[in-house]
PDB file of C-alpha atoms in Angstrom:
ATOM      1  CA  UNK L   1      38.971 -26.380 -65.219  1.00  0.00           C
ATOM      2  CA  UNK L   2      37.879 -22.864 -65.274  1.00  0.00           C
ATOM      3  CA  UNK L   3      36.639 -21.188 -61.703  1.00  0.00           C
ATOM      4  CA  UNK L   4      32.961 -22.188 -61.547  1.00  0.00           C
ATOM      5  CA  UNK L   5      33.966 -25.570 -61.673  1.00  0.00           C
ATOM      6  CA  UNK L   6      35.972 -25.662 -58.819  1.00  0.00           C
ATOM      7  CA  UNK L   7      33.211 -23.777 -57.199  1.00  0.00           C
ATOM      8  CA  UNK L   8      30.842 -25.990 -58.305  1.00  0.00           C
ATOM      9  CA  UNK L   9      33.070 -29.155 -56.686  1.00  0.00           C
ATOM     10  CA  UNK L  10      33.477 -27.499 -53.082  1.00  0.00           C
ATOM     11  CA  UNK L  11      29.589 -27.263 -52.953  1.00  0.00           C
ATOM     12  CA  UNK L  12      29.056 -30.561 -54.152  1.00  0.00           C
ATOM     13  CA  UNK L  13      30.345 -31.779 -50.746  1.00  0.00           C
ATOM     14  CA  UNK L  14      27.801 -30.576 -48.853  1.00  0.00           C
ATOM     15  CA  UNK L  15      25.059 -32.351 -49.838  1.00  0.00           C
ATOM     16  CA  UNK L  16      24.149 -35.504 -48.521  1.00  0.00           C
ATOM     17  CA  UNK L  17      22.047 -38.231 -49.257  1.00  0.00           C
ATOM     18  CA  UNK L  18      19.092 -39.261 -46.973  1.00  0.00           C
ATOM     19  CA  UNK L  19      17.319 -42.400 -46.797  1.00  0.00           C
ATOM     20  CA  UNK L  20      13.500 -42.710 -45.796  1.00  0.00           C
ATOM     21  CA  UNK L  21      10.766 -44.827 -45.723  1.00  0.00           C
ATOM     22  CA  UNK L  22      10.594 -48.068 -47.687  1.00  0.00           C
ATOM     23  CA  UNK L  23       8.961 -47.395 -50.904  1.00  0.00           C
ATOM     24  CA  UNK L  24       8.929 -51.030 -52.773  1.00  0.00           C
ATOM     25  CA  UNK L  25       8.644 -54.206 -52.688  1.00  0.00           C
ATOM     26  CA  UNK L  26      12.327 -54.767 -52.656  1.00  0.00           C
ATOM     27  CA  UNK L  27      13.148 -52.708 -49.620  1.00  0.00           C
ATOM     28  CA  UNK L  28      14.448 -49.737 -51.165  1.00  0.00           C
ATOM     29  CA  UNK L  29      14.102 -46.420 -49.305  1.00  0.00           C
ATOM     30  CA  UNK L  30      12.758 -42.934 -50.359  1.00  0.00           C
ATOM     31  CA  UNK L  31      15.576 -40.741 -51.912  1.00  0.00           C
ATOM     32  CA  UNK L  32      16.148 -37.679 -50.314  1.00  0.00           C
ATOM     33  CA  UNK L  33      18.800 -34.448 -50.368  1.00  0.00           C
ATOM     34  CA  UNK L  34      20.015 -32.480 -47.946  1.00  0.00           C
ATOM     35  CA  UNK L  35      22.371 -29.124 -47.835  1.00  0.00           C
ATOM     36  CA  UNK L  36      25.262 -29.701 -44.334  1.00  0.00           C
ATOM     37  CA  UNK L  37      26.354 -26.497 -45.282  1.00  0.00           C
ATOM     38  CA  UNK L  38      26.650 -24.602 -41.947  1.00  0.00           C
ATOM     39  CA  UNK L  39      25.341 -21.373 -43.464  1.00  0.00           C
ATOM     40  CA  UNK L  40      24.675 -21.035 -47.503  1.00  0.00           C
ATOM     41  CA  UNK L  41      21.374 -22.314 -49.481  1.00  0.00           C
ATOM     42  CA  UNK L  42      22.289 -23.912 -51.921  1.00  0.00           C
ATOM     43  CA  UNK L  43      20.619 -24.508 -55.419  1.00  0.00           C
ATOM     44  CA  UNK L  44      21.590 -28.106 -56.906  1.00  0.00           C
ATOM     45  CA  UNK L  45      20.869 -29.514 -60.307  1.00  0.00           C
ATOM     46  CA  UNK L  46      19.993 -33.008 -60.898  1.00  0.00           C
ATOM     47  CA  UNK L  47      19.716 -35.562 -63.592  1.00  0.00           C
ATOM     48  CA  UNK L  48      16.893 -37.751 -63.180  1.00  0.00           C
ATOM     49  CA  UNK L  49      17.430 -41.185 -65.453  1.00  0.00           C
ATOM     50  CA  UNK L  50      16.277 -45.015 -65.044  1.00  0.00           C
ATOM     51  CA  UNK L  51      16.255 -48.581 -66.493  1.00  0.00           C
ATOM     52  CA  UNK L  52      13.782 -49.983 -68.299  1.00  0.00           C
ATOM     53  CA  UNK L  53      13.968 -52.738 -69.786  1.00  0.00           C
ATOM     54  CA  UNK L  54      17.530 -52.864 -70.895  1.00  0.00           C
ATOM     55  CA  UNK L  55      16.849 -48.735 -71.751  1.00  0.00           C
ATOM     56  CA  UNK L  56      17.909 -45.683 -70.301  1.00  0.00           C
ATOM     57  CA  UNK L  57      15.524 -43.018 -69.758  1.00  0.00           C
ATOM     58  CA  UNK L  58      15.925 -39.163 -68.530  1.00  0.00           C
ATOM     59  CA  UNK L  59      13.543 -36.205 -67.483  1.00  0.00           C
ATOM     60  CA  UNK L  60      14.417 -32.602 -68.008  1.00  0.00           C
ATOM     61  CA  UNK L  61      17.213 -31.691 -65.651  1.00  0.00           C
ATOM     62  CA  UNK L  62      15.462 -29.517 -62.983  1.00  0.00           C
ATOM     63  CA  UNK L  63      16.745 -27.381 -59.882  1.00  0.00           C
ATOM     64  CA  UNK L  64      16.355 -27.435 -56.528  1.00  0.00           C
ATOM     65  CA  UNK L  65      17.308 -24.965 -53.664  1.00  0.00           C
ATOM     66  CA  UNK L  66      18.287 -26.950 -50.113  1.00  0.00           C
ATOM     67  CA  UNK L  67      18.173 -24.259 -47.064  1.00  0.00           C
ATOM     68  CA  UNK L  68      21.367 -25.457 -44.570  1.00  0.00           C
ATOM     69  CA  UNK L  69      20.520 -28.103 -42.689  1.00  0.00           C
ATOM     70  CA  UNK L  70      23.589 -29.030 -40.902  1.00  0.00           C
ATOM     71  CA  UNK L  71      22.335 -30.063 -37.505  1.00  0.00           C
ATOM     72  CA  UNK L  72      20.166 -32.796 -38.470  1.00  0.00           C
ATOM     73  CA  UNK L  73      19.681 -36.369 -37.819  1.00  0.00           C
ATOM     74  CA  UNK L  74      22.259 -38.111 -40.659  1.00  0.00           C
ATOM     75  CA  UNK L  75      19.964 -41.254 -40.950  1.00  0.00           C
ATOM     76  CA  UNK L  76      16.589 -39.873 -40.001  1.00  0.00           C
ATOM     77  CA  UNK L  77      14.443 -37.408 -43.139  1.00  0.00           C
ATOM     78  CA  UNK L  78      14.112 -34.380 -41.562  1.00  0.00           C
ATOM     79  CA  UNK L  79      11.283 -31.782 -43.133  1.00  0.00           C
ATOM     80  CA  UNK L  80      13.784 -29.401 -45.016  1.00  0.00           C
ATOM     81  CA  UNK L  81      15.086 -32.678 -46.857  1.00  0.00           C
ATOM     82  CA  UNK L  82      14.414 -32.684 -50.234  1.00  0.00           C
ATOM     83  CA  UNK L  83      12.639 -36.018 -52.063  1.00  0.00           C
ATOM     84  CA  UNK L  84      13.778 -37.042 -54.590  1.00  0.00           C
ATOM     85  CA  UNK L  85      11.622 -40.462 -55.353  1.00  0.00           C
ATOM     86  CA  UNK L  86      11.685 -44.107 -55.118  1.00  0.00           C
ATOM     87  CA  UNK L  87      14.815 -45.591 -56.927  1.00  0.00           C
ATOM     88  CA  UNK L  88      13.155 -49.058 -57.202  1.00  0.00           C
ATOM     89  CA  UNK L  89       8.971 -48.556 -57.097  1.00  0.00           C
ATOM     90  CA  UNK L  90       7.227 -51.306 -58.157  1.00  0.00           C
ATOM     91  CA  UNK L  91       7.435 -54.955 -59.061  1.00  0.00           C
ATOM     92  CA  UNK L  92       9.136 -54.227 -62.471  1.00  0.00           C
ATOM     93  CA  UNK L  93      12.579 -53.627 -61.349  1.00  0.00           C
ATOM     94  CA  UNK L  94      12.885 -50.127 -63.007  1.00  0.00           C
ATOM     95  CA  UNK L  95      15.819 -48.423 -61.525  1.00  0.00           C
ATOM     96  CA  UNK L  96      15.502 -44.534 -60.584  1.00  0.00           C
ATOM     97  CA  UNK L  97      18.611 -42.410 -60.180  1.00  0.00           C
ATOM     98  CA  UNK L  98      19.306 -38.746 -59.412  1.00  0.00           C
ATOM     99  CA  UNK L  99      22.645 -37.536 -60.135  1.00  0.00           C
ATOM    100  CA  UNK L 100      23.993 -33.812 -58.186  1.00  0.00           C
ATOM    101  CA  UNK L 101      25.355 -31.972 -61.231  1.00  0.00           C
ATOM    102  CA  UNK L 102      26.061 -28.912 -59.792  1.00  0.00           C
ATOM    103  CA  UNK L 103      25.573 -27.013 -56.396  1.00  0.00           C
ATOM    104  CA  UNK L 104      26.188 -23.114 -56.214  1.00  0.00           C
ATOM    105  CA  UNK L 105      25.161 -20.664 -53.535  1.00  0.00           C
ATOM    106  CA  UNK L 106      21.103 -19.974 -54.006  1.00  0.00           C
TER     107      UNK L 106
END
C-alpha cells in the first residue's frame, strides 16, 4: 500500500450514508452522501452499477465534492447532502448501487 492509499482510507470514514424519501414501490429510500469531516471538502469517486435481469451494468465513474457537514441530522437529508438515486425505482426490481472509491481533500 503506497501513501495515497492510506490517505485515501482515512477519508473514506467520513462519509456517511443518508437515507431520504421513499422512492419505489418497495419502500426503498433516496440515496444520499454526506462529508462528517469537521473541517475538509472532500471530493469522492463513485461507481455507479445495477442488476438487470441477471446483468450487471455500470456508468462512467464520476466525482463529487461534499462541503463538511458534520453537525447534521444523521437520519434526516440535509441540503448539502449529496443524491445519489433510487437503489430500487420501479416495479422491475433493478437494483442501483453507488460504491465510495476514493475520498481525498477537494
Amino acid at each position: 500500500m503506497d501513501q495515497m492509499d492510506a490517505v485515501d482510507v482515512s477519508y473514506l470514514a467520513y462519509i456517511k450514508p443518508v437515507r431520504g424519501a421513499v422512492c419505489g414501490p418497495h419502500g426503498s429510500r433516496l440515496l444520499y452522501y454526506r462529508n462528517t469531516h469537521p473541517s475538509v471538502t472532500l471530493t469522492i469517486t463513485i461507481d455507479n452499477w445495477w442488476l438487470y435481469e441477471g446483468r450487471v451494468a455500470r456508468e462512467p465513474r464520476k466525482t463529487v465534492t461534499l462541503a463538511p457537514n458534520l453537525h447534521a441530522h444523521p437520519h434526516v437529508v440535509d441540503p448539502n447532502d449529496v443524491l445519489m438515486g433510487c437503489p430500487i425505482p420501479g416495479p422491475t426490481l433493478q437494483q442501483f448501487h453507488w460504491d465510495v472509491l476514493s475520498a481525498v481533500p477537494a
